[in-house]
C-alpha atoms as one frame of an Amber mdcrd trajectory, in Angstrom:
protein
   8.448 -18.205  12.369   7.655 -16.215  15.500   5.860 -17.981  18.301   4.268
 -15.629  20.756   1.374 -17.556  22.210   2.008 -16.190  25.682   1.276 -12.622
  24.630  -2.311 -11.850  25.502  -4.582  -8.977  24.671  -7.706  -8.591  26.737
 -10.543  -8.123  24.281 -12.132  -5.498  26.522  -9.171  -3.309  27.343  -9.783
  -0.352  29.568  -8.779   3.017  28.169  -6.019   3.370  30.753  -4.768  -0.156
  30.147  -4.485   0.258  26.396  -2.712   3.588  26.547  -0.261   2.189  29.077
   0.464  -0.756  26.828   0.967   1.438  23.780   3.271   3.766  25.667   5.384
   0.854  26.837   5.839  -0.513  23.346   6.425   2.891  21.774   9.577   3.109
  23.871  11.042   0.139  22.002   9.768   1.151  18.587   6.651  -1.005  18.405
   4.020   1.635  18.918   0.477   0.308  19.072   1.383  -3.247  20.059   0.672
  -4.743  23.435   3.833  -5.937  25.239   4.510  -9.590  25.829   3.895 -11.130
  29.206   6.933 -13.207  30.222   8.156 -14.980  33.340  10.563 -12.105  33.946
   7.961  -9.422  33.274   4.466 -10.734  33.987   1.487  -8.769  32.742   0.479
  -6.007  35.121  -2.778  -5.462  36.876  -5.461  -3.587  34.952  -4.611  -0.278
  36.562  -0.972  -0.557  35.448  -1.199  -2.232  32.046  -3.013  -5.101  30.420
  -5.479  -7.060  32.502  -4.287 -10.686  32.580  -5.441 -12.969  35.361  -3.890
 -16.241  34.280  -4.768 -19.081  31.926  -7.148 -20.800  34.364  -9.592 -17.939
  34.035 -10.151 -18.952  30.406  -9.933 -22.727  30.761 -13.593 -23.099  29.861
 -13.260 -21.089  26.643 -13.436 -22.384  23.093 -10.378 -21.519  21.008 -11.100
 -19.893  17.665  -8.457 -18.804  15.171  -8.626 -15.960  12.714  -6.462 -13.721
  10.571  -6.522  -9.980  11.121  -6.842  -9.195   7.439  -6.843  -5.400   6.890
  -3.736  -4.204   5.065  -1.006  -4.761   7.643   1.002  -7.789   8.775  -2.036
 -10.100   8.801  -1.295 -11.780  12.099  -2.826 -15.119  12.946  -4.789 -14.611
  16.156  -6.166 -16.983  18.747  -9.484 -15.982  20.245 -10.945 -17.240  23.517
 -14.705 -17.511  23.219 -17.201 -17.970  26.030 -20.925 -18.294  25.311 -20.380
 -17.047  21.772 -18.533 -13.921  22.934 -14.880 -13.065  22.455 -13.230 -12.570
  25.853  -9.501 -12.683  25.102  -7.188 -12.561  22.095  -3.546 -13.518  21.742
  -1.149 -14.207  18.917  -1.482 -17.550  17.218   1.369 -20.020  17.342   2.471
 -19.309  13.752   3.275 -15.690  12.960   5.874 -13.522  11.302   5.482 -10.966
  14.061   3.535 -10.313  17.255   0.052  -8.949  16.822  -1.293  -5.595  17.971
  -4.165  -4.461  20.174  -6.316  -3.064  17.366  -8.462  -6.211  17.449 -10.737
  -4.342  19.852 -12.915  -3.684  16.807 -14.442  -7.175  17.089 -16.271  -6.242
  20.309 -17.009  -2.628  19.445 -20.429  -1.377  20.468 -20.430   0.721  17.276
 -20.876  -2.351  15.064 -23.739  -2.309  12.585 -26.346  -4.959  13.329 -29.141
  -4.561  10.746 -29.489  -3.392   7.145 -29.962   0.361   6.885 -31.891   2.121
   4.127 -31.240   5.773   3.377 -34.336   7.917   3.875 -32.688  11.354   3.711
 -30.076  12.937   1.480 -26.776  11.175   0.905 -24.351  12.266   3.582 -27.120
  13.140   6.054 -26.838   9.935   8.057 -30.629   9.630   7.968 -31.233   5.868
   7.761 -33.927   3.469   8.827 -33.543  -0.207   9.704 -35.055  -2.712   7.285
 -35.135  -6.499   7.070 -32.717  -8.542   5.007 -35.563  -9.608   2.707 -36.347
  -5.961   2.057 -32.683  -5.265   1.456 -32.316  -8.122  -1.021 -35.505  -7.092
  -2.824 -34.124  -3.574  -3.150 -30.749  -4.822  -4.429 -32.498  -7.031  -6.995
 -34.645  -4.133  -8.169 -31.720  -1.718  -8.526 -29.422  -4.251 -10.183 -32.133
  -5.112 -12.689 -32.640  -1.413 -13.392 -28.922  -1.084 -14.065 -28.953  -4.084
 -16.402 -31.943  -2.687 -18.284 -30.552   0.842 -18.469 -26.922   0.571 -19.436
 -26.146  -3.116 -19.101 -23.502  -4.786 -16.897 -20.978  -2.014 -17.560 -23.211
   0.368 -15.573 -22.478  -1.743 -12.460 -19.363  -1.093 -10.374 -17.990  -3.333
  -7.630 -15.268  -1.622  -5.610 -13.006  -3.322  -3.093 -10.084  -2.038  -1.069
  -7.493  -2.963   1.518  -9.933  -3.474   4.377  -9.817  -7.244   3.992  -7.148
  -9.330   2.255  -8.844 -12.673   2.911  -9.813 -14.741  -0.103 -13.568 -15.224
   0.275 -14.459 -11.543   0.586 -14.387 -10.863  -3.160 -17.494 -12.875  -3.961
 -19.580  -9.970  -5.205 -16.999  -8.884  -7.786 -17.068 -12.424  -9.150 -20.869
 -12.243  -9.260 -20.699  -9.029 -11.318 -18.485 -10.918 -13.757 -21.226 -13.498
 -14.166 -23.669 -10.695 -14.962 -21.399  -9.904 -17.906 -18.641  -7.768 -16.451
 -18.883  -4.393 -14.746 -16.816  -1.222 -14.702 -13.856  -1.033 -12.341 -11.447
   1.655 -11.203  -7.780   1.901 -12.152  -4.905   3.283 -10.160  -3.204   2.018
  -7.046  -3.859   3.907  -3.800  -0.971   2.241  -1.979   2.414   1.493  -3.561
   1.476   3.079  -6.867   5.038   3.688  -8.007   5.824  -0.006  -7.731   3.224
  -0.946 -10.362   4.557   1.429 -12.984   8.136   2.013 -11.821   9.434  -1.330
 -10.574   7.314  -3.976 -12.290   8.216  -2.989 -15.891  11.920  -3.022 -15.014
  12.110  -6.238 -13.005   9.112  -8.043 -14.456   6.977  -8.374 -11.346   5.512
  -6.037  -8.758   6.079  -8.160  -5.688   9.359  -8.909  -3.969   9.644 -10.536
  -0.570  12.857  -9.508   1.180  11.602  -9.361   4.768  13.569 -12.385   5.918
  16.769 -10.797   4.640  16.456  -7.514   6.542  18.500  -8.719   9.488  21.186
 -10.018   7.079  21.699  -6.633   5.480  24.425  -4.131   6.318  22.820  -0.969
   4.978  19.113  -0.206   4.553  17.494   2.889   3.110  13.915   3.407   4.294
  12.931   5.621   1.383   9.983   7.830   2.256   8.426   5.305   4.595   8.199
   4.726   8.324   8.659   1.046   9.244   8.322   1.727  12.965   4.675   2.595
  12.265   3.712   0.966   8.979   5.763  -2.212   9.517   5.340  -2.303  13.269
   5.202  -6.068  13.573   8.624  -6.669  12.103  10.589  -3.508  12.786  12.556
  -5.700  15.183  14.336  -7.056  12.101  15.617  -3.572  11.290  16.738  -3.223
  14.878  18.569  -6.555  14.673  20.353  -5.329  11.545  21.513  -2.227  13.426
  22.467  -4.263  16.486  24.698  -6.303  14.177  26.523  -3.135  13.137  24.414
  -2.195  10.130  23.196   1.273   9.189  19.629   2.460   8.756  19.119   5.553
   6.603  15.775   7.333   6.332  14.866   9.690   3.503  11.893  11.753   4.613
  11.095  15.477   4.998   9.805  14.710   8.519  11.665  13.276  11.505   9.503
  10.182  11.632   9.767   7.524  14.297  12.029   5.584  11.926  14.197   8.612
  11.154  14.583   9.083  14.894  16.087   5.604  15.150  18.283   5.926  12.062
  21.970   6.717  11.846  21.360   8.728   8.660  18.469  11.062   7.807  18.044
  13.534   4.955  15.030  15.756   4.195  14.331  16.246   0.488  11.453  18.306
  -0.777   8.424  16.111  -1.503   8.458  15.062  -5.142  12.230  15.382  -5.615
  13.222  11.822  -4.693  14.059  10.957  -8.300  16.574  13.811  -8.394  18.142
  12.513  -5.183  18.324   8.949  -6.535  19.898  10.122  -9.788  22.436  12.218
  -7.871  23.337   9.119  -5.856  23.634   7.156  -9.077  25.959   9.822 -10.503
  28.245   9.412  -7.476  28.258   5.648  -7.970  29.135   5.968 -11.660  31.670
   8.790 -11.331  33.525   7.149  -8.461  33.744   3.723 -10.061  31.415   2.061
  -7.576  29.274   0.449 -10.264  29.134  -3.347 -10.297  29.788  -3.512 -14.032
  29.954  -7.285 -14.151  26.471  -7.459 -12.627  24.782  -4.916 -14.893  26.369
  -6.366 -18.010  25.182  -9.865 -17.132  21.790  -9.095 -15.619  20.423  -5.899
 -17.178  19.857  -4.343 -20.573  22.313  -1.531 -19.744  24.735  -2.459 -22.593
  21.937  -2.900 -25.136  21.869  -0.575 -28.116  19.407   2.203 -28.888  19.102
   3.279 -32.510  19.516   7.055 -32.666  17.230   7.292 -35.689  14.254   5.647
 -33.971  15.109   6.334 -30.319  14.176   2.712 -29.697  16.091  -0.488 -29.013
  17.947  -1.945 -31.958  16.168  -5.276 -31.965  17.523  -7.905 -34.333  13.907
  -8.769 -35.097  11.645  -5.707 -34.760   8.695  -8.022 -34.135  10.428  -9.646
 -31.162  11.178  -7.342 -28.247  13.519  -9.865 -26.652  16.102  -9.619 -29.435
  18.188  -6.847 -27.894  21.629  -6.297 -29.414  24.945  -5.185 -27.934  28.351
  -4.143 -29.229  31.134  -6.726 -28.962  34.469  -4.871 -28.756  36.443  -8.031
 -29.463  34.942  -8.504 -32.922  33.747  -4.913 -33.366  30.349  -6.225 -34.376
  26.766  -5.922 -33.184  25.607  -9.220 -31.699  22.731 -10.646 -29.694  22.618
  -9.534 -26.068  22.801 -13.153 -24.930  25.529 -14.290 -27.338  27.908 -16.728
 -25.674  31.385 -15.592 -24.778  30.703 -11.893 -25.380  31.485  -9.132 -22.893
  29.754  -6.111 -24.429  30.675  -2.490 -23.922  28.537  -0.539 -21.479  29.164
   2.620 -23.491  29.786   2.925 -27.209  31.045   6.491 -27.024  34.213   6.797
 -29.112  33.511   3.671 -31.142  32.807   3.464 -34.852  29.075   2.951 -34.203
  28.704   6.016 -31.944  27.079   8.098 -34.695  24.260   5.610 -35.065  23.836
   4.059 -31.642  23.909   4.770 -27.960  23.595   2.273 -25.125  20.885   2.256
 -22.480  23.685   2.734 -19.967  24.699   5.928 -21.775  21.138   7.253 -21.570
  20.872   6.533 -17.857  24.265   8.081 -17.213  23.174  11.193 -19.109  20.157
  11.537 -16.803  22.336  11.055 -13.720  24.865  13.610 -14.997  22.206  16.325
 -14.735  22.212  15.999 -10.943  25.540  17.219  -9.713  26.091  19.180  -6.516
  24.528  22.489  -7.476  21.522  21.014  -9.264  20.525  18.464  -6.637  20.955
  20.852  -3.725  18.778  23.455  -5.441  16.082  20.904  -6.308  15.965  18.703
  -3.205  17.109  21.089  -0.492  19.524  18.414   0.762  23.271  18.681   1.212
  25.201  17.115  -1.645  27.782  15.865   0.828  25.059  13.935   2.666  23.660
  12.509  -0.564  27.131  11.477  -1.763  28.045   9.863   1.556  24.853   7.813
   1.577  25.469   6.759  -2.036  28.993   5.581  -1.231  27.966   3.732   1.907
  25.084   2.031   0.112  27.260   1.029  -2.855  30.125  -0.205  -0.697  27.960
  -2.225   1.696  28.365  -5.966   1.365  24.576  -6.331   1.521  22.167  -3.434
   1.083  18.455  -2.810   0.664  16.081  -0.059  -0.331  12.768  -0.537   1.459
  10.165   1.283  -0.623   6.788  -0.143   0.325   4.197   2.359   1.527   6.705
   5.116   0.822   5.112   8.551   0.669   7.273   9.407  -2.354   5.102   6.902
  -4.290   2.112   9.164  -3.798   3.605  11.958  -5.871   3.245  12.906  -9.499
   6.681  11.504 -10.410   6.343   8.339  -8.339   6.966   5.866 -11.146  10.307
   7.428 -11.991  11.184   7.960  -8.341  10.741   4.212  -7.845  12.577   3.285
 -11.035  15.592   5.479 -10.278  15.935   3.740  -6.926  15.801   0.406  -8.764
  18.487   1.695 -11.153  20.634   2.494  -8.120  20.170  -0.999  -6.673  20.969
  -2.638 -10.011  24.057  -0.535 -10.712  25.383  -1.521  -7.273  24.474  -5.189
  -7.727  22.234  -5.162  -4.665  19.404  -7.393  -5.914  19.236 -11.172  -5.953
  21.445 -12.087  -2.986  21.170 -12.659   0.743  20.737  -9.355   2.543  20.023
  -7.464  -0.709  16.823  -6.273  -2.347  14.253  -3.555  -2.936  10.598  -2.976
  -2.016   9.191  -5.684   0.364   5.437  -5.735   0.638   4.797  -9.341  -0.156
   3.549 -12.478   1.442   2.787 -16.143   1.038   1.652 -15.883  -2.595   5.193
 -14.840  -3.518   6.572 -18.019  -1.967   3.936 -20.526  -3.084   1.070 -20.152
  -5.555  -2.515 -19.517  -4.561  -5.768 -20.266  -6.294  -9.051 -18.458  -6.826
 -11.834 -19.147  -4.378 -14.575 -18.711  -6.938 -15.052 -19.725 -10.546 -14.877
 -16.619 -12.698 -16.814 -16.009 -15.897 -14.293 -16.464 -18.721 -16.534 -14.428
 -21.018 -16.859 -11.409 -18.731 -16.247  -8.197 -20.660 -13.432  -5.958 -19.495
 -14.796  -2.440 -19.795 -12.923   0.852 -19.745 -12.019   1.684 -16.162 -12.389
   4.921 -14.212  -9.117   6.317 -12.816  -9.328   6.707  -9.041  -7.875  10.253
  -9.053 -10.756  11.548 -11.174 -13.517   9.243  -9.922 -15.896  12.021  -8.918
 -15.366  14.048 -12.083 -15.820  11.104 -14.443 -18.827   9.713 -12.572 -20.610
  13.073 -12.711 -19.883  13.263 -16.457 -21.105   9.667 -16.984 -17.673   8.904
 -18.383 -16.927   6.407 -19.885 -20.448   5.227 -19.100 -23.181   6.050 -16.647
 -22.841   4.059 -13.424 -26.272   3.067 -12.138 -25.237   0.748  -9.315 -22.147
   0.668  -7.102 -21.205  -1.952  -4.516 -18.453  -1.012  -2.053 -16.805  -3.556
   0.238 -13.465  -3.647   2.103 -12.772  -0.002   1.389 -13.643   3.574   2.293
 -13.252   5.671  -0.873 -15.011   8.773   0.457 -12.338   9.145   3.145  -9.291
   7.825   1.277  -9.549   8.715  -2.390  -8.090  12.058  -3.511 -10.242  15.195
  -3.415 -12.928  13.928  -1.044 -15.495  16.552  -1.991 -15.328  15.469  -5.625
 -15.727  11.817  -4.574 -18.829  12.752  -2.561 -20.371  14.426  -5.596 -19.710
  11.274  -7.582 -21.373   9.127  -4.935 -24.407  11.411  -4.986 -24.615  11.093
  -8.764 -24.836   7.288  -8.726 -28.525   6.284  -8.420 -27.910   3.406  -6.009
 -24.892   2.672  -3.826 -24.544  -0.304  -1.477 -21.921  -0.268   1.293 -21.029
  -3.514   3.052 -19.298  -2.762   6.336 -18.996  -3.285  10.067 -19.366   0.419
  10.811 -21.232   3.458   9.559 -18.158   5.098   8.086 -17.792   8.014   5.675
 -18.532   5.933   2.571 -21.560   4.337   4.232 -22.898   7.820   4.834 -23.058
   8.276   1.046 -24.725   4.933   0.384 -28.392   4.193  -0.265 -28.167   0.863
   1.510 -25.750  -0.269   4.219 -25.341  -3.975   4.980 -23.814  -5.255   8.244
 -20.998  -7.727   7.663 -19.336 -10.212   9.980 -15.885  -9.649  11.454 -12.802
 -11.584  12.475 -13.667 -14.745  14.451 -17.186 -14.586  12.952 -16.291 -15.489
   9.355 -14.905 -18.676   7.799 -12.102 -17.588   5.492  -8.486 -18.022   4.473
  -5.680 -15.488   4.065  -3.072 -16.523   1.511  -2.005 -13.080   0.472   0.551
 -10.516  -0.627   1.162  -9.229   2.890   1.994 -12.013   5.363   4.081 -15.100
   4.665   1.754 -17.051   6.955  -1.195 -18.813   5.329  -3.913 -18.452   7.939
  -7.293 -20.000   8.631 -10.182 -17.911   9.862 -12.869 -19.723  11.821 -16.378
 -18.698  12.794 -16.695 -19.270  16.522 -18.066 -15.929  17.724 -21.742 -15.046
  17.465 -22.014 -11.952  15.254 -23.942  -9.008  16.657 -27.500  -8.616  15.462
 -28.118  -9.844  11.938 -24.627  -9.595  10.403 -23.909 -11.835   7.433 -20.680
 -12.838   5.702 -19.747 -11.461   2.277 -20.329 -14.913   0.820 -23.786 -15.241
   2.383 -24.792 -11.826   1.072 -23.524 -12.548  -2.430 -25.112 -15.985  -2.467
 -28.545 -14.528  -1.761 -28.189 -11.823  -4.418 -26.918 -14.391  -6.941 -29.948
 -16.567  -6.229 -32.199 -13.706  -7.372 -30.449 -13.827 -10.771 -30.177 -17.594
 -11.180 -26.419 -17.631 -10.496 -26.378 -19.218  -7.052 -24.520 -22.317  -8.311
 -21.265 -20.327  -8.277 -21.591 -19.458  -4.599 -23.477 -22.424  -3.078 -20.570
 -24.482  -1.765 -19.555 -24.694   1.867 -16.792 -22.148   2.665 -14.379 -25.036
   3.199 -14.613 -25.848  -0.516 -13.633 -22.318  -1.524 -10.824 -22.282   1.027
  -9.554 -25.554  -0.422  -9.468 -24.037  -3.901  -7.258 -21.203  -2.657  -4.867
 -23.653  -0.990  -4.657 -26.329  -3.682  -1.900 -24.754  -5.849   0.299 -24.529
  -2.743  -0.125 -28.249  -2.113  -2.084 -27.678   1.097  -5.454 -29.216   1.895
  -8.249 -27.575   3.815  -7.976 -30.296   6.445  -4.266 -29.604   6.933  -4.784
 -25.885   7.452  -7.805 -26.489   9.673  -5.556 -28.606  11.894  -2.474 -26.371
  11.893  -4.353 -22.999  11.785  -1.339 -21.326  10.224   1.385 -22.494   7.834
   4.479 -20.397   7.286   5.082 -20.346   3.540   8.798 -19.824   4.174   8.835
 -23.445   5.355   7.497 -24.472   1.935  10.095 -22.456   0.007  13.040 -21.977
   2.382  15.595 -21.151  -0.302  13.622 -18.269  -1.787  15.542 -15.110  -2.592
  13.892 -12.381  -4.631  15.336 -12.484  -8.156  17.965 -14.966  -7.038  21.352
 -14.458  -8.690  20.011 -11.629 -10.819  17.438 -13.640 -12.757  14.455 -11.377
 -13.347  10.905 -12.131 -14.403  11.085 -10.368 -17.766  11.040 -12.189 -21.117
  14.848 -11.890 -21.329  15.344 -12.658 -17.620  17.279  -9.390 -17.446  16.223
  -6.125 -15.843  14.760  -3.931 -18.591  16.094  -0.420 -18.104  14.448   1.020
 -21.231  10.668   0.680 -20.785   8.288   0.571 -23.732   5.242   0.786 -21.436
   6.308   4.287 -20.405   6.675   5.322 -24.029   3.213   3.951 -24.772   1.797
   6.334 -22.146   3.648   9.277 -23.654   6.562   9.448 -21.214  10.338   8.992
 -21.610  11.628   5.425 -21.773  14.423   6.191 -19.311  13.462   7.210 -15.774
  14.200  10.850 -15.096  13.275  13.587 -12.658  10.190  15.633 -13.443   9.138
  18.143 -10.817   5.442  17.872  -9.878   3.163  20.525 -11.291   1.845  21.311
  -7.808   5.067  22.183  -5.977   6.350  25.142  -3.919   9.550  25.374  -5.986
   7.464  26.447  -8.969   7.908  30.051  -7.883   6.127  31.556 -10.893   3.056
  29.426 -10.317   0.003  31.354  -9.141  -1.057  28.227  -7.250   2.242  28.126
  -5.337   1.890  31.794  -4.462  -1.620  31.218  -3.148  -0.831  27.943  -1.353
   2.906  28.011  -0.513   3.182  24.892   1.700   3.784  21.356   0.463   1.642
  18.884   2.367   2.396  15.195   2.767   0.417  12.404   4.396   1.548  10.366
   7.354   0.277   7.045   8.666  -0.283   6.788  12.406   0.157   3.908  14.811
  -3.517   3.693  15.742  -5.082   2.617  12.453  -4.613   1.037   9.031  -5.936
   3.665   6.633  -9.358   4.396   8.197  -9.719   0.942   9.722  -9.630   0.985
  13.546  -9.783   4.788  13.657 -13.241   4.867  15.225 -12.234   2.700  18.195
 -12.110   4.522  21.500  -8.882   2.971  22.721  -7.171   4.072  19.514  -8.519
   7.589  19.832  -7.390   7.753  23.439  -3.888   6.710  22.438  -3.327   9.426
  19.835  -6.130  11.889  20.467  -9.596  12.541  19.139  -8.479  15.108  16.568
  -5.995  15.018  13.708  -2.539  16.505  14.190  -1.156  18.944  11.644   2.632
  19.188  11.876   4.164  22.502  10.875   7.692  23.883  10.971   8.471  26.357
  13.767   9.238  29.235  11.389   6.179  28.568   9.235   4.018  28.497  12.365
   5.469  31.775  13.669   4.824  33.453  10.323   1.146  32.544  10.743   0.783
  33.304  14.433   0.343  29.625  15.261   1.541  28.018  18.481   1.586  24.427
  19.712  -1.898  23.024  20.305  -3.801  25.667  18.343  -6.722  24.510  16.259
  -5.619  25.091  12.667  -6.931  24.448   9.182  -5.017  23.315   6.115  -6.884
  24.429   3.020  -6.795  24.909  -0.736  -9.316  25.165  -3.558 -10.427  21.553
  -3.014 -11.428  21.830   0.631 -10.333  22.115   4.247  -8.805  19.818   6.848
  -8.836  20.875  10.484  -6.642  19.618  13.307  -4.318  20.538  16.136  -1.040
  22.298  15.415   2.104  20.367  16.266   4.901  22.892  15.938   8.312  21.325
  15.397  11.835  21.871  14.128  11.857  18.244  12.975  10.120  19.093   9.727
  11.475  20.753   6.619  10.494  24.402   6.385   7.790  24.830   3.777   6.296
  21.378   4.409   3.316  20.389   6.547   2.402  16.846   7.550  -1.222  15.722
   7.624  -2.430  12.481   9.180  -3.989   9.911   6.884  -6.992   7.908   8.064
  -9.349  10.456   9.573 -12.819  10.740   8.132 -16.037  12.699   8.440 -17.536
  10.470  11.122 -14.656  11.183  13.519 -12.995  14.355  12.169 -12.265  15.977
   8.826 -10.389  13.879   6.290  -6.990  14.998   5.034  -8.186  13.787   1.621
 -10.340  16.923   1.532  -7.306  18.790   0.196  -5.308  16.159  -1.694  -4.414
  16.540  -5.351  -6.373  14.465  -7.826  -4.205  15.325 -10.812  -4.578  12.986
 -13.764  -3.277  11.686 -16.078  -0.043  10.536 -14.497   2.308   7.761 -15.521
   0.674   4.563 -14.280  -2.480   6.337 -13.024  -0.622   7.285  -9.863  -2.504
   9.421  -7.384  -0.734  12.526  -6.131  -1.794  13.099  -2.512   1.778  14.083
  -1.625   1.994  16.514  -4.538  -0.444  18.846  -2.798  -0.116  22.543  -2.002
  -1.958  24.075   0.951  -2.013  27.092   3.186  -2.512  26.779   6.927  -4.486
  29.258   9.023  -5.226  29.537  12.696  -8.716  28.409  13.669 -11.314  26.139
  12.130
């Protein structure tokens, strides 16, 4: 638990003050966070840093607590409120990490204050203010039209990562009570985890954050913890201060790579080849923890060569794996007592009929020797081998995968799974200082409940894959969508192939956007509803991001006529005779979320925040190698992949859209591989419209390009340039650097049409992919000088 109640953020930071604060923290690797005020280093005057005049200035204020709930570290915040207005914010007493200065959004003068009805074309921004009664009448009319002309499946309710608090999903529950709508499929965040880690280990989420400082060797694979895990990068620093090594795998010298002792630059989309090459080193050099993989994985289990499937003792029971017992020279159950099975059956009397899963994985790794992996990844084999040895030999080691850009590639599921193979073969899961992934929170440590009662009879209709949303919507596939409700997300700016998404939004007869701001998705809505913000909304955050269970209180007067998500849903539900599911006081719904954890509403209301680590202090992800699969072993042969038409053993498959595909006409036309980068000033598109954020990093996107690639195109530092392909264009300022692999350009995620052009204008929306993974980092572009 981190206590940081002395660290204050003035809710009305001046531009100069905020930039000064951000610059100060960037120097220590916490870009975007305001520095702590301490006795040794008191907060500076406004002209030098943060304005802080002492506690007495706020003695008359009411204290209101709230959780900053967009996808990030979900800090518990303490707000100082005077006359209904927020005047100061600081970290709450219970936190995993200090909070950042992005909370400026609460007092933004750009907040929406009244319902807006579209009177022009979608995308025109031509709205008129209407009353809430008019808005609810319009919603009722359009929902009824949808029900009469396609039924509940013609209604779509779309959320996102803009708010992880529990009470914000009311409208989706309401759609369930109408009979069940159509949803989207595909993960826009850690997509490779869903389809690459979960089938192997049995669960998507692993919480290893508290073990980071106990590790000796950490690979930040394709991610940038200094930026995307700002609040707790100090744990990585502590690990290094204790003598540990941080290795970054990224084509760009990110802020994390800059702080790492090791850094290699593979081509985007070749991470699975790199992981398999590392695994080959581990196997060939005898660094495998054979005792671990025999006891805790299906590596020694037999595959029948005739069926290319596991040799189950009972074909109807997929837990009845079998292994070869060399002592008795018989095939026995994988969990037979007293048996130490062979990892490989090569050279045995059953070799003509069977192979082990270990043999199949080894065969994939054997493809990636020195020549092959250097040609595919562009990395030095010596570097890859050294990292493999150091990782395998470390007493405690981790692979931090969450938010990794490699997961946004066509081969992301296998890229994730091969990293998991590596961790398992080295025995680096299930112990102190070991683990993979880490993007979890309190719900991993203690259970959480549902705020609202769901309709058990709601129909689950065929979903629309996010990568082809626009295409399917315009084709009325699998059904015509007549009504769409969007909350806590910004699909027009974030989903792949923005121009296709816009066409889809235009095709839907009626779109409602619930938001604080008139963002890109709101511009394509028929009705925009102003929603309350942090410190204005009663809520609870018991989530998959922060280990702190946090209360949110309503102590700030919302601007204009803003309503909470629950209030909006309640009024719509009333029009359809379903108000009984949404009529309780928010405290009742908060209590329902807390009940499975053994916490009452009254307890949380008193404490404001409860660190779930205190409720489960002995938690270790997959402790002692016990996994959450039916066999409690890691399943290295995955039937779910076969069911989708892919190999059962993770392998490397080069993306279709890739510069190494030299014979491809697309690669000849668009020779540069583009990847997305998160920036310190926002979480996806959230916070990006705030002036202090724009002043910190600039009012235009940056496009990073290698020095040689820039020279070939007559581009110099600071030029206005455009990345483009057949899908669209993205314009920004050239940042010419040697710290980027030649042939790769880096685009900044999070910009949108209301502030600048979105990088999603050019991103690949290839589908199908294994696990409905989106492919924004499997995107080819060309870059030209000028807009």
